[in-house]
C-alpha cells in the first residue's frame, strides 16, 4: 500500500454513460498525476496538478475528459459519453516537490479499471 | 519527448543477478533516469533513479553509461517477488513539471 487510494477499483459501464473516478493522494503531497494504461502498454500521462491548479493536459485528454482537484486534496477524473476505446486502467499518482525538482518520486495508486460495454 | 528502448521480456533464475538494459540515446542533459516496476494488478512502484553517477539502494543498483545514452538496472539476487514489468523512464520537464513518459517496459520472469 503506497498511501494513494483510488475509488472505485473496477467500473463497468455502458457506452454513452458518464463515469467519475476519485483519487486520494498522500496527504502532504502537492502534486497529483493521472495516467491511463491499456493492456500490454505502459502508463500514458493524461494530466497533472500542482495543488489545485491543473498545469498540463495531454492531447490524449479529449474534451470528454475533465479532471479537478478542489482544495488541492483529492482529485476526480470524469469521462462523459464513454466510448469502448476508453476501456483502460486509470492510474493516479502523487508526489512531493523537493528542493531538487527532478527528485519527484511518484507514488501510484492501485488504479481504477474501466470497462465500457 | 525523449524515449527509452527496452527488451520486451527477460528471464532469470531465482537468486541469480539480473541486468535489465535500457537505451535512451536522445536523453537531454537535465533528464533523470528513473526505474519503476509494476507487479501484476498493481500500480507502478519506484525502484531507483539517477542522473550521471551509479546509484545503489536496498532494492537495486543503477549503472549509467558515461555518455548517458544507456543504463542498466541490476537486481543482485532475483526472487520470485521480483517478477514484474520494469519500466525505464526519463523524467520529462515541461515548464517545471515532471511527467513520466513510460515505454512498454521489460517483463521479467523469474524461474524457481
Short mmCIF file of C-alpha atoms in Angstrom, two decimals:
data_model
loop_
_atom_site.label_atom_id
_atom_site.label_comp_id
_atom_site.label_asym_id
_atom_site.label_seq_id
_atom_site.Cartn_x
_atom_site.Cartn_y
_atom_site.Cartn_z
CA UNK A 1 0.00 0.00 0.00
CA UNK A 2 1.58 3.26 -1.19
CA UNK A 3 -0.85 5.52 0.63
CA UNK A 4 -2.58 6.59 -2.58
CA UNK A 5 -6.10 5.26 -2.84
CA UNK A 6 -8.46 5.14 -5.80
CA UNK A 7 -12.16 4.51 -5.94
CA UNK A 8 -13.78 2.52 -7.40
CA UNK A 9 -11.29 -0.22 -8.21
CA UNK A 10 -13.47 -1.53 -11.02
CA UNK A 11 -16.18 0.12 -13.07
CA UNK A 12 -18.30 -1.42 -15.79
CA UNK A 13 -20.46 0.94 -17.77
CA UNK A 14 -22.39 1.09 -20.99
CA UNK A 15 -21.25 3.17 -23.90
CA UNK A 16 -22.55 6.71 -23.66
CA UNK A 17 -22.73 6.82 -19.87
CA UNK A 18 -20.71 9.19 -17.72
CA UNK A 19 -18.27 7.90 -15.11
CA UNK A 20 -16.29 9.57 -12.35
CA UNK A 21 -13.21 8.26 -10.57
CA UNK A 22 -11.70 9.52 -7.35
CA UNK A 23 -8.08 9.63 -6.21
CA UNK A 24 -6.92 10.37 -2.67
CA UNK A 25 -3.20 11.19 -2.68
CA UNK A 26 -0.75 11.02 0.19
CA UNK A 27 -1.92 13.89 2.36
CA UNK A 28 1.14 16.16 2.22
CA UNK A 29 1.76 15.67 -1.49
CA UNK A 30 1.25 18.78 -3.57
CA UNK A 31 1.45 17.11 -6.98
CA UNK A 32 -1.10 14.75 -8.44
CA UNK A 33 -0.96 12.96 -11.78
CA UNK A 34 -3.43 10.93 -13.84
CA UNK A 35 -2.30 8.23 -16.26
CA UNK A 36 -4.13 5.78 -18.47
CA UNK A 37 -2.86 2.26 -19.14
CA UNK A 38 -4.18 -0.11 -21.77
CA UNK A 39 -3.39 -3.81 -21.89
CA UNK A 40 0.24 -4.55 -22.66
CA UNK A 41 1.27 -0.91 -22.68
CA UNK A 42 2.95 1.33 -20.19
CA UNK A 43 1.00 4.10 -18.49
CA UNK A 44 0.33 7.21 -20.58
CA UNK A 45 0.34 10.64 -19.00
CA UNK A 46 -3.04 12.40 -19.03
CA UNK A 47 -2.85 15.42 -16.77
CA UNK A 48 -1.10 16.92 -13.78
CA UNK A 49 -2.00 19.18 -10.82
CA UNK A 50 0.16 21.32 -8.62
CA UNK A 51 -2.05 21.85 -5.57
CA UNK A 52 -5.45 22.78 -7.07
CA UNK A 53 -4.10 24.11 -10.35
CA UNK A 54 -4.23 21.89 -13.42
CA UNK A 55 -0.97 22.75 -15.11
CA UNK A 56 -0.71 20.38 -18.04
CA UNK A 57 -3.03 18.23 -20.12
CA UNK A 58 -2.04 15.62 -22.67
CA UNK A 59 -3.52 15.59 -26.14
CA UNK A 60 -4.95 12.22 -25.09
CA UNK A 61 -7.32 14.10 -22.80
CA UNK A 62 -10.18 14.86 -25.16
CA UNK A 63 -12.96 17.28 -24.31
CA UNK A 64 -14.98 14.37 -22.92
CA UNK A 65 -12.47 14.12 -20.08
CA UNK A 66 -12.30 16.54 -17.19
CA UNK A 67 -10.23 16.45 -14.05
CA UNK A 68 -10.44 18.52 -10.92
CA UNK A 69 -8.59 18.83 -7.68
CA UNK A 70 -10.63 21.12 -5.44
CA UNK A 71 -8.73 22.50 -2.45
CA UNK A 72 -5.62 20.69 -3.58
CA UNK A 73 -6.57 17.45 -1.88
CA UNK A 74 -8.41 14.61 -3.61
CA UNK A 75 -8.94 14.62 -7.35
CA UNK A 76 -11.69 13.40 -9.65
CA UNK A 77 -11.50 12.31 -13.26
CA UNK A 78 -14.76 12.34 -15.18
CA UNK A 79 -15.36 10.81 -18.56
CA UNK A 80 -18.51 11.89 -20.36
CA UNK A 81 -20.24 9.86 -23.07
CA UNK A 82 -17.91 6.92 -22.63
CA UNK A 83 -16.69 5.01 -25.66
CA UNK A 84 -15.35 1.47 -25.89
CA UNK A 85 -11.92 2.93 -26.56
CA UNK A 86 -11.96 4.44 -23.09
CA UNK A 87 -11.66 0.96 -21.56
CA UNK A 88 -8.39 1.01 -19.65
CA UNK A 89 -6.80 1.20 -16.23
CA UNK A 90 -6.78 4.76 -14.90
CA UNK A 91 -3.89 5.36 -12.53
CA UNK A 92 -3.38 8.20 -10.12
CA UNK A 93 -0.02 9.16 -8.64
CA UNK A 94 1.11 11.80 -6.18
CA UNK A 95 4.44 13.31 -5.28
CA UNK A 96 6.01 15.98 -3.12
CA UNK A 97 8.02 18.72 -4.78
CA UNK A 98 11.54 18.68 -3.37
CA UNK A 99 14.48 21.05 -3.39
CA UNK A 100 15.84 19.29 -6.45
CA UNK A 101 12.71 19.32 -8.51
CA UNK A 102 13.60 16.28 -10.57
CA UNK A 103 13.62 14.12 -7.43
CA UNK A 104 9.96 13.70 -7.83
CA UNK A 105 9.24 10.09 -6.92
CA UNK A 106 5.67 9.37 -7.81
CA UNK A 107 3.60 7.09 -5.62
CA UNK A 108 0.94 5.29 -7.61
CA UNK A 109 -2.45 4.11 -6.53
CA UNK A 110 -3.83 0.68 -7.48
CA UNK A 111 -5.83 2.10 -10.34
CA UNK A 112 -9.44 2.02 -11.48
CA UNK A 113 -10.18 -0.49 -14.21
CA UNK A 114 -12.86 0.81 -16.57
CA UNK A 115 -14.72 -1.48 -18.92
CA UNK A 116 -17.06 0.14 -21.43
CA UNK A 117 -19.56 -2.28 -22.97
CA UNK B 1 9.91 13.69 -25.96
CA UNK B 2 12.97 11.65 -25.10
CA UNK B 3 12.16 7.95 -25.34
CA UNK B 4 13.56 4.74 -23.96
CA UNK B 5 14.01 1.33 -25.56
CA UNK B 6 13.90 -1.88 -23.54
CA UNK B 7 13.73 -5.58 -24.40
CA UNK B 8 10.17 -6.87 -24.25
CA UNK B 9 10.97 -9.72 -21.89
CA UNK B 10 13.76 -11.38 -19.94
CA UNK B 11 14.10 -14.47 -17.81
CA UNK B 12 16.23 -15.12 -14.78
CA UNK B 13 16.76 -17.94 -12.36
CA UNK B 14 15.91 -17.32 -8.75
CA UNK B 15 18.76 -15.97 -6.61
CA UNK B 16 20.83 -15.03 -9.64
CA UNK B 17 21.67 -11.44 -10.67
CA UNK B 18 19.58 -9.77 -13.36
CA UNK B 19 20.74 -6.99 -15.64
CA UNK B 20 17.91 -5.08 -17.30
CA UNK B 21 19.15 -2.78 -20.08
CA UNK B 22 17.66 0.46 -21.31
CA UNK B 23 18.67 2.66 -24.24
CA UNK B 24 17.90 6.36 -24.18
CA UNK B 25 20.03 7.86 -26.92
CA UNK B 26 18.04 11.13 -27.08
CA UNK B 27 18.38 11.91 -23.38
CA UNK B 28 18.97 15.57 -22.59
CA UNK B 29 21.41 16.90 -20.07
CA UNK B 30 18.82 17.53 -17.36
CA UNK B 31 16.79 14.34 -17.74
CA UNK B 32 16.88 11.99 -14.79
CA UNK B 33 16.66 8.25 -15.37
CA UNK B 34 14.02 6.52 -13.29
CA UNK B 35 13.13 2.86 -12.94
CA UNK B 36 9.74 1.74 -11.80
CA UNK B 37 8.26 -1.70 -11.71
CA UNK B 38 4.70 -2.89 -11.91
CA UNK B 39 3.62 -6.07 -10.21
CA UNK B 40 0.50 -7.80 -11.50
CA UNK B 41 -2.71 -5.92 -10.75
CA UNK B 42 -0.87 -3.04 -9.04
CA UNK B 43 0.22 0.45 -9.92
CA UNK B 44 3.90 1.07 -10.71
CA UNK B 45 6.28 1.38 -7.79
CA UNK B 46 9.57 3.25 -7.57
CA UNK B 47 12.78 1.27 -7.78
CA UNK B 48 15.66 3.69 -8.26
CA UNK B 49 16.71 6.83 -10.12
CA UNK B 50 19.90 8.60 -11.11
CA UNK B 51 21.41 11.39 -13.17
CA UNK B 52 25.04 10.65 -14.01
CA UNK B 53 26.60 8.51 -11.32
CA UNK B 54 25.85 4.91 -10.49
CA UNK B 55 23.36 4.52 -7.67
CA UNK B 56 22.65 1.83 -5.12
CA UNK B 57 19.71 1.32 -2.81
CA UNK B 58 18.24 -1.57 -0.91
CA UNK B 59 16.27 -2.76 -3.91
CA UNK B 60 18.72 -2.48 -6.78
CA UNK B 61 21.66 -0.76 -8.43
CA UNK B 62 21.60 1.56 -11.40
CA UNK B 63 24.57 1.68 -13.73
CA UNK B 64 24.59 4.68 -16.08
CA UNK B 65 26.83 4.80 -19.14
CA UNK B 66 29.35 7.60 -19.29
CA UNK B 67 27.58 9.18 -22.28
CA UNK B 68 24.22 8.64 -20.54
CA UNK B 69 22.75 7.07 -23.65
CA UNK B 70 22.06 3.83 -21.84
CA UNK B 71 21.60 2.45 -18.35
CA UNK B 72 21.24 -0.90 -16.65
CA UNK B 73 19.12 -1.85 -13.67
CA UNK B 74 20.77 -4.55 -11.63
CA UNK B 75 18.86 -6.81 -9.28
CA UNK B 76 21.56 -8.56 -7.31
CA UNK B 77 19.58 -11.66 -6.37
CA UNK B 78 16.30 -12.13 -8.14
CA UNK B 79 13.44 -13.54 -6.14
CA UNK B 80 10.05 -14.74 -7.29
CA UNK B 81 8.61 -11.49 -5.94
CA UNK B 82 10.70 -9.56 -8.45
CA UNK B 83 8.64 -10.89 -11.35
CA UNK B 84 7.14 -7.73 -12.80
CA UNK B 85 7.25 -5.31 -15.71
CA UNK B 86 10.20 -2.96 -15.32
CA UNK B 87 9.98 0.50 -16.84
CA UNK B 88 12.91 2.74 -17.62
CA UNK B 89 11.67 6.33 -17.69
CA UNK B 90 13.18 9.70 -18.42
CA UNK B 91 11.64 12.48 -16.40
CA UNK B 92 10.45 14.99 -18.94
CA UNK B 93 10.49 18.58 -17.88
CA UNK B 94 7.91 20.95 -19.28
CA UNK B 95 7.66 24.32 -17.63
CA UNK B 96 8.89 22.89 -14.35
CA UNK B 97 6.59 19.87 -14.30
CA UNK B 98 7.89 16.34 -14.33
CA UNK B 99 5.67 13.97 -16.20
CA UNK B 100 6.85 10.46 -16.86
CA UNK B 101 6.95 9.05 -20.37
CA UNK B 102 6.65 5.29 -19.97
CA UNK B 103 7.61 2.83 -22.68
CA UNK B 104 6.35 -0.74 -22.90
CA UNK B 105 8.86 -1.98 -20.33
CA UNK B 106 10.58 -5.32 -19.84
CA UNK B 107 8.57 -8.21 -18.45
CA UNK B 108 10.88 -10.10 -16.09
CA UNK B 109 10.13 -13.73 -15.44
CA UNK B 110 11.90 -15.35 -12.51
CA UNK B 111 12.25 -19.11 -12.60
CA UNK B 112 12.27 -21.13 -9.38
#
